Short mmCIF file of C-alpha atoms in Angstrom, two decimals:
data_model
loop_
_atom_site.label_atom_id
_atom_site.label_comp_id
_atom_site.label_asym_id
_atom_site.label_seq_id
_atom_site.Cartn_x
_atom_site.Cartn_y
_atom_site.Cartn_z
CA MET V 24 33.31 83.97 34.17
CA ALA V 25 35.03 81.13 36.00
CA ASN V 26 37.41 78.87 34.10
CA LEU V 27 37.79 76.01 36.52
CA THR V 28 39.35 72.59 35.99
CA LEU V 29 39.03 69.79 38.52
CA TYR V 30 41.46 66.87 38.44
CA GLY V 31 39.76 64.05 40.28
CA TYR V 32 38.61 60.47 40.34
CA TRP V 33 35.00 59.34 40.33
CA ARG V 34 35.27 57.33 43.56
CA SER V 35 37.61 59.60 45.53
CA SER V 36 35.76 61.06 48.53
CA ALA V 37 37.89 64.18 48.43
CA ALA V 38 37.12 64.85 44.75
CA TYR V 39 33.45 64.03 45.42
CA ARG V 40 33.35 66.77 48.10
CA VAL V 41 34.73 69.35 45.67
CA ARG V 42 32.23 68.35 42.98
CA ILE V 43 29.37 68.87 45.46
CA ALA V 44 30.71 72.32 46.41
CA LEU V 45 31.12 73.34 42.76
CA ASN V 46 27.56 72.22 42.03
CA LEU V 47 26.08 73.94 45.09
CA LYS V 48 27.67 77.16 43.89
CA GLN V 49 26.47 76.43 40.34
CA LEU V 50 29.97 76.78 38.95
CA ASP V 51 30.79 75.19 35.62
CA TYR V 52 34.05 73.27 35.50
CA THR V 53 36.02 70.98 33.27
CA SER V 54 36.52 67.56 34.81
CA VAL V 55 39.81 65.75 34.14
CA PRO V 56 39.85 62.16 35.38
CA VAL V 57 43.01 60.84 37.07
CA HIS V 58 42.65 57.08 37.39
CA LEU V 59 44.01 56.03 40.79
CA VAL V 60 44.51 52.38 39.84
CA LYS V 61 45.13 52.18 36.08
CA ASP V 62 48.76 52.48 34.86
CA GLY V 63 49.94 51.91 38.45
CA GLY V 64 48.02 55.06 39.42
CA GLN V 65 47.93 58.03 37.07
CA GLN V 66 48.39 60.37 40.07
CA HIS V 67 52.05 59.26 40.10
CA ALA V 68 52.67 60.41 36.49
CA THR V 69 54.82 63.54 36.13
CA SER V 70 51.99 65.38 34.38
CA TYR V 71 50.02 65.15 37.62
CA SER V 72 52.75 65.16 40.27
CA SER V 73 54.13 68.39 38.84
CA MET V 74 50.84 69.99 39.94
CA ASN V 75 50.65 68.18 43.26
CA ALA V 76 53.80 66.50 44.55
CA SER V 77 51.62 64.69 47.12
CA GLU V 78 50.28 62.58 44.23
CA LEU V 79 46.76 62.61 45.64
CA VAL V 80 43.52 63.91 44.11
CA PRO V 81 41.91 66.41 43.78
CA VAL V 82 43.59 69.48 42.33
CA LEU V 83 41.60 72.53 41.26
CA VAL V 84 43.07 74.83 38.63
CA ASP V 85 41.73 78.38 38.39
CA GLY V 86 43.92 80.53 36.13
CA GLU V 87 47.36 80.66 37.77
CA LEU V 88 46.18 78.92 40.91
CA GLN V 89 46.79 75.18 41.27
CA LEU V 90 45.35 74.04 44.57
CA ASN V 91 45.23 70.65 46.28
CA GLN V 92 43.48 69.52 49.48
CA SER V 93 39.69 69.35 49.16
CA LEU V 94 39.00 71.45 52.27
CA SER V 95 41.30 74.22 51.04
CA ILE V 96 39.73 74.09 47.60
CA ILE V 97 36.23 74.38 49.07
CA ASP V 98 37.32 77.31 51.28
CA TYR V 99 38.76 78.95 48.16
CA LEU V 100 35.49 78.53 46.26
CA ASP V 101 33.48 79.68 49.27
CA GLU V 102 35.53 82.82 49.75
CA ASN V 103 35.99 83.78 46.10
CA TYR V 104 32.78 82.81 44.32
CA ALA V 105 29.13 83.65 44.83
CA GLY V 106 26.52 81.14 45.90
CA PRO V 107 25.54 79.65 49.25
CA LEU V 108 28.26 79.92 51.92
CA LEU V 109 29.34 76.45 52.99
CA THR V 110 31.16 77.72 56.08
CA PRO V 111 29.37 80.52 57.94
CA GLU V 112 31.33 83.77 57.92
CA SER V 113 31.49 84.25 61.69
CA GLY V 114 30.14 83.19 65.05
CA ASP V 115 30.40 79.92 66.96
CA ARG V 116 28.57 78.18 64.10
CA ARG V 117 31.59 78.85 61.84
CA TYR V 118 33.84 76.77 64.07
CA LEU V 119 31.21 74.12 64.71
CA VAL V 120 30.96 73.58 60.94
CA LYS V 121 34.73 73.46 60.54
CA SER V 122 35.24 71.02 63.42
CA LEU V 123 32.45 68.64 62.37
CA ALA V 124 33.71 68.62 58.78
CA GLN V 125 37.21 67.85 60.05
CA ASP V 126 35.83 65.09 62.30
CA ILE V 127 35.05 63.36 58.98
CA ALA V 128 37.81 64.61 56.69
CA ILE V 129 40.66 64.24 59.22
CA ASP V 130 39.59 61.61 61.75
CA VAL V 131 37.89 59.11 59.42
CA HIS V 132 38.74 59.42 55.77
CA PRO V 133 42.58 59.50 55.61
CA ILE V 134 42.89 56.24 57.57
CA ASN V 135 40.79 54.41 54.96
CA ASN V 136 42.31 55.91 51.86
CA LEU V 137 43.24 53.64 48.94
CA ARG V 138 46.99 53.92 49.52
CA VAL V 139 46.55 52.91 53.17
CA MET V 140 44.55 49.83 52.17
CA GLN V 141 47.22 48.92 49.61
CA TYR V 142 49.96 49.26 52.25
CA LEU V 143 47.96 47.13 54.71
CA SER V 144 47.91 44.23 52.23
CA LYS V 145 51.44 44.57 51.01
CA GLU V 146 53.41 45.42 54.14
CA VAL V 147 51.30 44.22 57.07
CA ASN V 148 49.87 41.12 55.34
CA ALA V 149 46.31 42.10 56.16
CA ASP V 150 43.78 39.78 54.50
CA ASP V 151 40.54 40.94 52.86
CA ASN V 152 38.54 40.40 56.03
CA GLN V 153 40.95 42.40 58.17
CA LYS V 154 40.89 45.20 55.61
CA LEU V 155 37.09 45.24 55.56
CA ASN V 156 36.99 45.33 59.37
CA TRP V 157 39.58 48.12 59.34
CA THR V 158 37.48 50.29 57.06
CA ARG V 159 34.27 49.63 58.95
CA HIS V 160 35.93 50.22 62.33
CA TRP V 161 37.14 53.74 61.56
CA ILE V 162 33.91 54.75 59.84
CA GLU V 163 31.75 53.40 62.67
CA LEU V 164 33.93 55.01 65.34
CA GLY V 165 33.66 58.35 63.55
CA PHE V 166 29.94 58.02 62.90
CA HIS V 167 29.16 57.11 66.53
CA ALA V 168 30.78 60.37 67.63
CA LEU V 169 29.18 62.35 64.83
CA GLU V 170 25.74 60.95 65.60
CA LYS V 171 26.04 62.23 69.19
CA LYS V 172 27.20 65.65 68.01
CA LEU V 173 24.43 65.92 65.41
CA ALA V 174 21.82 65.26 68.11
CA SER V 175 22.32 68.88 69.19
CA ALA V 176 23.70 70.43 65.98
CA SER V 177 21.35 69.14 63.29
CA GLY V 178 18.18 70.51 61.78
CA THR V 179 17.19 69.48 58.28
CA TYR V 180 20.92 69.25 57.60
CA CYS V 181 23.97 68.52 59.76
CA VAL V 182 24.15 72.01 61.24
CA GLY V 183 20.73 73.62 61.40
CA ASP V 184 18.63 74.13 58.30
CA GLU V 185 21.29 75.23 55.83
CA ILE V 186 23.59 73.00 53.84
CA SER V 187 27.16 73.35 55.08
CA LEU V 188 30.64 71.92 54.62
CA VAL V 189 29.67 69.15 57.05
CA ASP V 190 27.02 67.87 54.63
CA VAL V 191 29.53 68.15 51.79
CA CYS V 192 31.91 65.86 53.71
CA LEU V 193 29.25 63.54 55.10
CA VAL V 194 27.64 62.33 51.87
CA PRO V 195 30.88 60.96 50.35
CA GLN V 196 31.73 59.29 53.68
CA VAL V 197 28.32 57.60 53.79
CA TYR V 198 28.84 56.49 50.19
CA ASN V 199 32.02 54.73 51.40
CA ALA V 200 30.28 53.35 54.46
CA GLU V 201 27.61 51.70 52.34
CA ARG V 202 30.14 50.46 49.84
CA PHE V 203 31.92 48.63 52.66
CA GLY V 204 28.75 47.32 54.30
CA VAL V 205 28.54 49.51 57.40
CA ASP V 206 25.15 49.03 59.05
CA MET V 207 23.79 52.56 58.77
CA SER V 208 20.70 51.82 60.88
CA ALA V 209 22.94 52.46 63.90
CA PHE V 210 23.11 56.13 62.87
CA PRO V 211 19.52 57.39 62.47
CA ILE V 212 20.33 61.12 62.41
CA ILE V 213 23.06 60.69 59.80
CA GLN V 214 20.68 58.56 57.76
CA ARG V 215 17.89 61.11 57.99
CA VAL V 216 20.11 63.99 56.87
CA VAL V 217 21.73 62.01 54.06
CA GLU V 218 18.35 60.89 52.71
CA VAL V 219 17.44 64.56 52.17
CA LEU V 220 20.83 65.50 50.72
CA ARG V 221 20.93 62.60 48.31
CA VAL V 222 18.05 63.87 46.21
CA HIS V 223 19.42 67.43 46.03
CA PRO V 224 20.47 68.10 42.41
CA ALA V 225 23.97 69.31 43.38
CA PHE V 226 24.61 66.06 45.24
CA VAL V 227 23.04 63.87 42.55
CA LYS V 228 25.19 65.44 39.84
CA ALA V 229 28.33 64.95 41.98
CA ALA V 230 27.68 61.29 42.77
CA PRO V 231 30.45 58.86 41.73
CA GLU V 232 28.16 56.79 39.50
CA ASN V 233 27.21 59.92 37.55
CA GLN V 234 30.79 60.79 36.58
CA PRO V 235 31.98 60.11 33.03
CA ASP V 236 35.01 58.14 34.31
CA ALA V 237 32.93 55.80 36.50
CA ASP V 238 34.08 52.26 35.68
CA TYR V 239 32.44 50.04 38.26
CA MET E 38 40.98 89.33 78.75
CA ALA E 39 40.96 85.80 77.38
CA ASN E 40 39.95 82.95 79.66
CA LEU E 41 41.14 79.97 77.69
CA THR E 42 41.46 76.36 78.75
CA LEU E 43 43.24 73.76 76.63
CA TYR E 44 42.58 70.07 77.20
CA GLY E 45 45.54 68.25 75.70
CA TYR E 46 48.31 65.74 76.11
CA TRP E 47 52.01 66.58 76.14
CA ARG E 48 52.90 64.27 73.24
CA SER E 49 49.81 64.78 71.03
CA SER E 50 50.79 66.53 67.81
CA ALA E 51 47.39 68.16 67.56
CA ALA E 52 47.59 69.63 71.08
CA TYR E 53 51.20 70.66 70.41
CA ARG E 54 50.01 72.67 67.37
CA VAL E 55 47.45 74.53 69.45
CA ARG E 56 50.01 75.30 72.18
CA ILE E 57 52.33 76.81 69.55
CA ALA E 58 49.49 78.97 68.17
CA LEU E 59 48.48 80.16 71.66
CA ASN E 60 52.09 81.08 72.41
CA LEU E 61 52.64 82.85 69.08
CA LYS E 62 49.61 84.99 69.88
CA GLN E 63 50.89 85.44 73.45
CA LEU E 64 47.62 84.20 74.90
CA ASP E 65 47.58 82.88 78.46
CA TYR E 66 45.71 79.65 78.95
CA THR E 67 45.04 77.00 81.54
CA SER E 68 46.37 73.61 80.50
CA VAL E 69 44.40 70.53 81.56
CA PRO E 70 46.21 67.25 80.82
CA VAL E 71 44.20 64.33 79.44
CA HIS E 72 46.40 61.23 79.64
CA LEU E 73 45.86 59.20 76.48
CA VAL E 74 47.21 55.95 77.93
CA LYS E 75 46.65 56.00 81.73
CA ASP E 76 43.31 54.58 83.03
CA GLY E 77 42.71 53.03 79.57
CA GLY E 78 42.82 56.54 78.09
CA GLN E 79 41.33 59.46 80.03
CA GLN E 80 39.89 60.83 76.76
CA HIS E 81 37.27 58.06 77.02
CA ALA E 82 36.03 59.25 80.45
CA THR E 83 32.58 60.89 80.46
CA SER E 84 34.05 64.12 81.84
CA TYR E 85 36.00 64.45 78.58
CA SER E 86 33.72 62.73 76.04
CA SER E 87 30.85 65.01 77.08
CA MET E 88 32.96 67.87 75.66
CA ASN E 89 34.13 65.94 72.59
CA ALA E 90 32.30 62.76 71.66
CA SER E 91 35.19 61.94 69.29
CA GLU E 92 37.29 61.20 72.39
CA LEU E 93 40.38 62.79 70.87
CA VAL E 94 42.47 65.72 72.08
CA PRO E 95 42.62 68.69 72.01
CA VAL E 96 39.59 70.71 73.08
CA LEU E 97 39.74 74.46 73.63
CA VAL E 98 37.22 76.06 75.96
CA ASP E 99 36.60 79.80 75.66
CA GLY E 100 33.56 80.85 77.66
CA GLU E 101 30.57 79.04 76.17
CA LEU E 102 32.58 77.69 73.24
CA GLN E 103 33.92 74.12 73.43
CA LEU E 104 35.86 73.40 70.28
CA ASN E 105 37.73 70.33 69.07
CA GLN E 106 39.94 69.80 65.97
CA SER E 107 43.28 71.58 66.18
CA LEU E 108 42.96 73.30 62.79
CA SER E 109 39.53 74.69 63.70
CA ILE E 110 40.83 75.84 67.08
CA ILE E 111 43.77 77.62 65.46
CA ASP E 112 41.46 79.29 62.90
CA TYR E 113 39.27 80.41 65.80
CA LEU E 114 42.24 81.94 67.64
CA ASP E 115 43.53 83.50 64.42
CA GLU E 116 40.19 85.11 63.59
CA ASN E 117 39.18 86.21 67.07
CA TYR E 118 42.38 87.22 68.85
CA ALA E 119 45.15 89.69 68.11
CA GLY E 120 48.71 88.68 67.30
CA PRO E 121 50.42 87.43 64.15
CA LEU E 122 48.03 85.93 61.57
CA LEU E 123 48.86 82.27 61.02
CA THR E 124 46.77 82.04 57.85
CA PRO E 125 47.01 85.08 55.56
CA GLU E 126 43.69 86.89 55.21
CA SER E 127 43.44 86.67 51.42
CA GLY E 128 45.26 85.98 48.18
CA ASP E 129 46.74 82.77 46.77
CA ARG E 130 49.07 82.61 49.77
CA ARG E 131 46.04 82.01 52.01
CA TYR E 132 45.20 78.78 50.18
CA LEU E 133 48.83 77.72 49.83
CA VAL E 134 49.18 77.92 53.61
CA LYS E 135 45.95 75.99 54.15
CA SER E 136 46.83 73.24 51.68
CA LEU E 137 50.40 72.73 52.94
CA ALA E 138 49.19 72.60 56.55
CA GLN E 139 46.58 70.02 55.51
CA ASP E 140 49.22 68.03 53.64
CA ILE E 141 50.65 67.40 57.13
CA ALA E 142 47.54 67.44 59.32
CA ILE E 143 45.36 65.34 56.99
CA ASP E 144 47.69 63.27 54.80
CA VAL E 145 50.31 62.30 57.38
CA HIS E 146 49.28 62.65 60.99
CA PRO E 147 45.91 60.81 61.27
CA ILE E 148 47.35 57.60 59.81
CA ASN E 149 49.98 57.45 62.57
CA ASN E 150 47.80 58.41 65.50
CA LEU E 151 48.02 56.41 68.74
CA ARG E 152 44.64 54.70 68.25
CA VAL E 153 45.65 53.53 64.76
CA MET E 154 48.89 52.05 66.11
CA GLN E 155 46.93 50.30 68.87
CA TYR E 156 44.48 48.86 66.31
CA LEU E 157 47.37 47.70 64.10
CA SER E 158 48.75 45.58 66.96
CA LYS E 159 45.48 44.29 68.27
CA GLU E 160 43.47 43.58 65.12
CA VAL E 161 46.01 43.20 62.29
CA ASN E 162 48.73 41.50 64.40
CA ALA E 163 51.36 44.01 63.30
CA ASP E 164 54.62 43.51 65.20
CA ASP E 165 56.82 46.34 66.53
CA ASN E 166 58.94 46.42 63.40
CA GLN E 167 55.92 46.64 61.09
CA LYS E 168 54.48 49.44 63.21
CA LEU E 169 57.76 51.35 63.13
CA ASN E 170 57.95 50.96 59.34
CA TRP E 171 54.32 52.05 59.07
CA THR E 172 54.97 55.28 60.95
CA ARG E 173 58.16 56.05 59.05
CA HIS E 174 56.55 55.26 55.69
CA TRP E 175 53.71 57.78 56.01
CA ILE E 176 55.95 60.48 57.44
CA GLU E 177 58.61 60.00 54.75
CA LEU E 178 56.03 59.93 51.96
CA GLY E 179 54.52 63.17 53.25
CA PHE E 180 57.89 64.82 53.81
CA HIS E 181 59.17 63.94 50.31
CA ALA E 182 56.17 65.77 48.82
CA LEU E 183 56.46 68.65 51.27
CA GLU E 184 60.17 69.06 50.58
CA LYS E 185 59.40 69.50 46.87
CA LYS E 186 56.66 72.02 47.59
CA LEU E 187 58.83 73.99 50.02
CA ALA E 188 61.51 74.35 47.34
CA SER E 189 59.32 77.04 45.78
CA ALA E 190 57.23 78.13 48.81
CA SER E 191 59.81 78.57 51.55
CA GLY E 192 61.82 81.53 52.76
CA THR E 193 63.05 81.63 56.33
CA TYR E 194 59.91 79.67 57.16
CA CYS E 195 57.71 77.21 55.23
CA VAL E 196 55.87 79.92 53.29
CA GLY E 197 58.04 82.98 52.79
CA ASP E 198 59.48 84.89 55.72
CA GLU E 199 56.55 84.85 58.09
CA ILE E 200 55.59 82.08 60.45
CA SER E 201 52.36 80.42 59.32
CA LEU E 202 50.05 77.54 60.09
CA VAL E 203 52.37 75.32 58.03
CA ASP E 204 55.20 75.86 60.50
CA VAL E 205 52.78 75.26 63.37
CA CYS E 206 51.92 71.84 61.88
CA LEU E 207 55.45 70.98 60.74
CA VAL E 208 57.31 71.19 64.04
CA PRO E 209 55.11 68.62 65.84
CA GLN E 210 55.34 66.31 62.83
CA VAL E 211 59.14 66.54 62.82
CA TYR E 212 59.11 65.85 66.57
CA ASN E 213 57.29 62.59 65.73
CA ALA E 214 59.60 61.84 62.82
CA GLU E 215 62.66 62.05 65.06
CA ARG E 216 60.98 60.08 67.80
CA PHE E 217 60.45 57.24 65.31
CA GLY E 218 63.92 57.46 63.77
CA VAL E 219 63.12 59.01 60.38
CA ASP E 220 66.37 60.06 58.69
CA MET E 221 65.79 63.80 58.43
CA SER E 222 68.91 64.40 56.32
CA ALA E 223 66.76 63.41 53.32
CA PHE E 224 64.74 66.63 53.86
CA PRO E 225 67.21 69.54 53.95
CA ILE E 226 64.65 72.34 53.51
CA ILE E 227 62.40 70.97 56.23
CA GLN E 228 65.44 70.61 58.48
CA ARG E 229 66.61 74.15 57.80
CA VAL E 230 63.20 75.67 58.59
CA VAL E 231 62.67 73.56 61.70
CA GLU E 232 66.10 74.47 63.08
CA VAL E 233 65.06 78.13 63.06
CA LEU E 234 61.59 77.45 64.48
CA ARG E 235 62.83 75.26 67.29
CA VAL E 236 64.64 78.05 69.09
CA HIS E 237 61.67 80.45 68.81
CA PRO E 238 60.31 81.00 72.35
CA ALA E 239 56.70 80.17 71.33
CA PHE E 240 57.83 76.81 69.97
CA VAL E 241 60.19 76.09 72.89
CA LYS E 242 57.44 76.75 75.43
CA ALA E 243 55.03 74.46 73.49
CA ALA E 244 57.47 71.53 73.19
CA PRO E 245 56.23 68.23 74.65
CA GLU E 246 59.15 67.91 77.06
CA ASN E 247 58.36 71.31 78.53
CA GLN E 248 54.78 70.43 79.49
CA PRO E 249 53.96 69.75 83.15
CA ASP E 250 52.37 66.37 82.26
CA ALA E 251 55.43 65.09 80.33
CA ASP E 252 56.19 61.61 81.67
CA TYR E 253 58.77 60.19 79.30
#
């Protein structure tokens, strides 16, 4: 029986990904909210930074294991727990899934993270409009490339007809895109796939607005 | 017999990582330079973007496979070719290696990429000093966390006494840190590990200044 604890934040894309993976694998877990804004950011408190010196969410605790980085956590769950495989075990498809997921999780998301937006205001004097354009720019750039790649890769989902790590990364990124007013009609394949994913129970349960710490 | 082609750029950290991995596994490859600045950026030319719509380096070609994302490429090499394993096959150490590598490749590097620096000048009016501080800030923040984590993880190398994916990601990041004047004396463990890695033939051969397209 798994005894999993996830330290996360309702609106963090990285925590959102892990919640989706946990739900897809039907794993129960205890959710511990780490508020990224309150108290100057609870991720900077010693109680959290002693688990992850990077002071970023999420962290998954499983017995002795304390693991950060959402993609590593999802690989851990995929390789150590039953349920649908989010990254295929072998073949070219394995690397296609990894690279498309990283196109989102490496090329888009880190540039728009909360701490980057805070630094943009504070140290580069970016105004609200410049920050909004910044966020939209990197999402749109990433989505334009992804849309082209999905033209050949996608079936019902991002890669063929099985839910994969790419879908797990895409839904939180689209949540951000919509939050910041990206015109999603420019990305019909992404829209089509996300419409299907959004009503899947594992994705519904993981959605930011359905977390107990949601305070919008 | 491998027939590998790497599309990269001498000073790209991501391409540098893949070169190190190829050399550690003693794999021969053909190197095709993609100049990220010349001609408005050769990565935007159709000949390249048809292989990777993200218009970022590197891409590895192996027969029918065209793969982007340095971490995916290195996993592919690790799982399909002989030579030292860069990510341990199982155990907690597997996920420690993954998460530490991602602490560099996700949390530090993408925020300082060339296209981000270009956008900072053009759209947020950042001056040279603000851009230099930007680069140093994200590297130093990442290295402070990494230094703490390496206090328990490191041996001769980042994780114990075997070269891993963490080392493969660290050396290119330190190359950038020094290029942008980060005071490395604040990170004695990182410095100690990198001093050993730097004289390793696989790392020497992969160094930016030793690439045929180096034009500094």
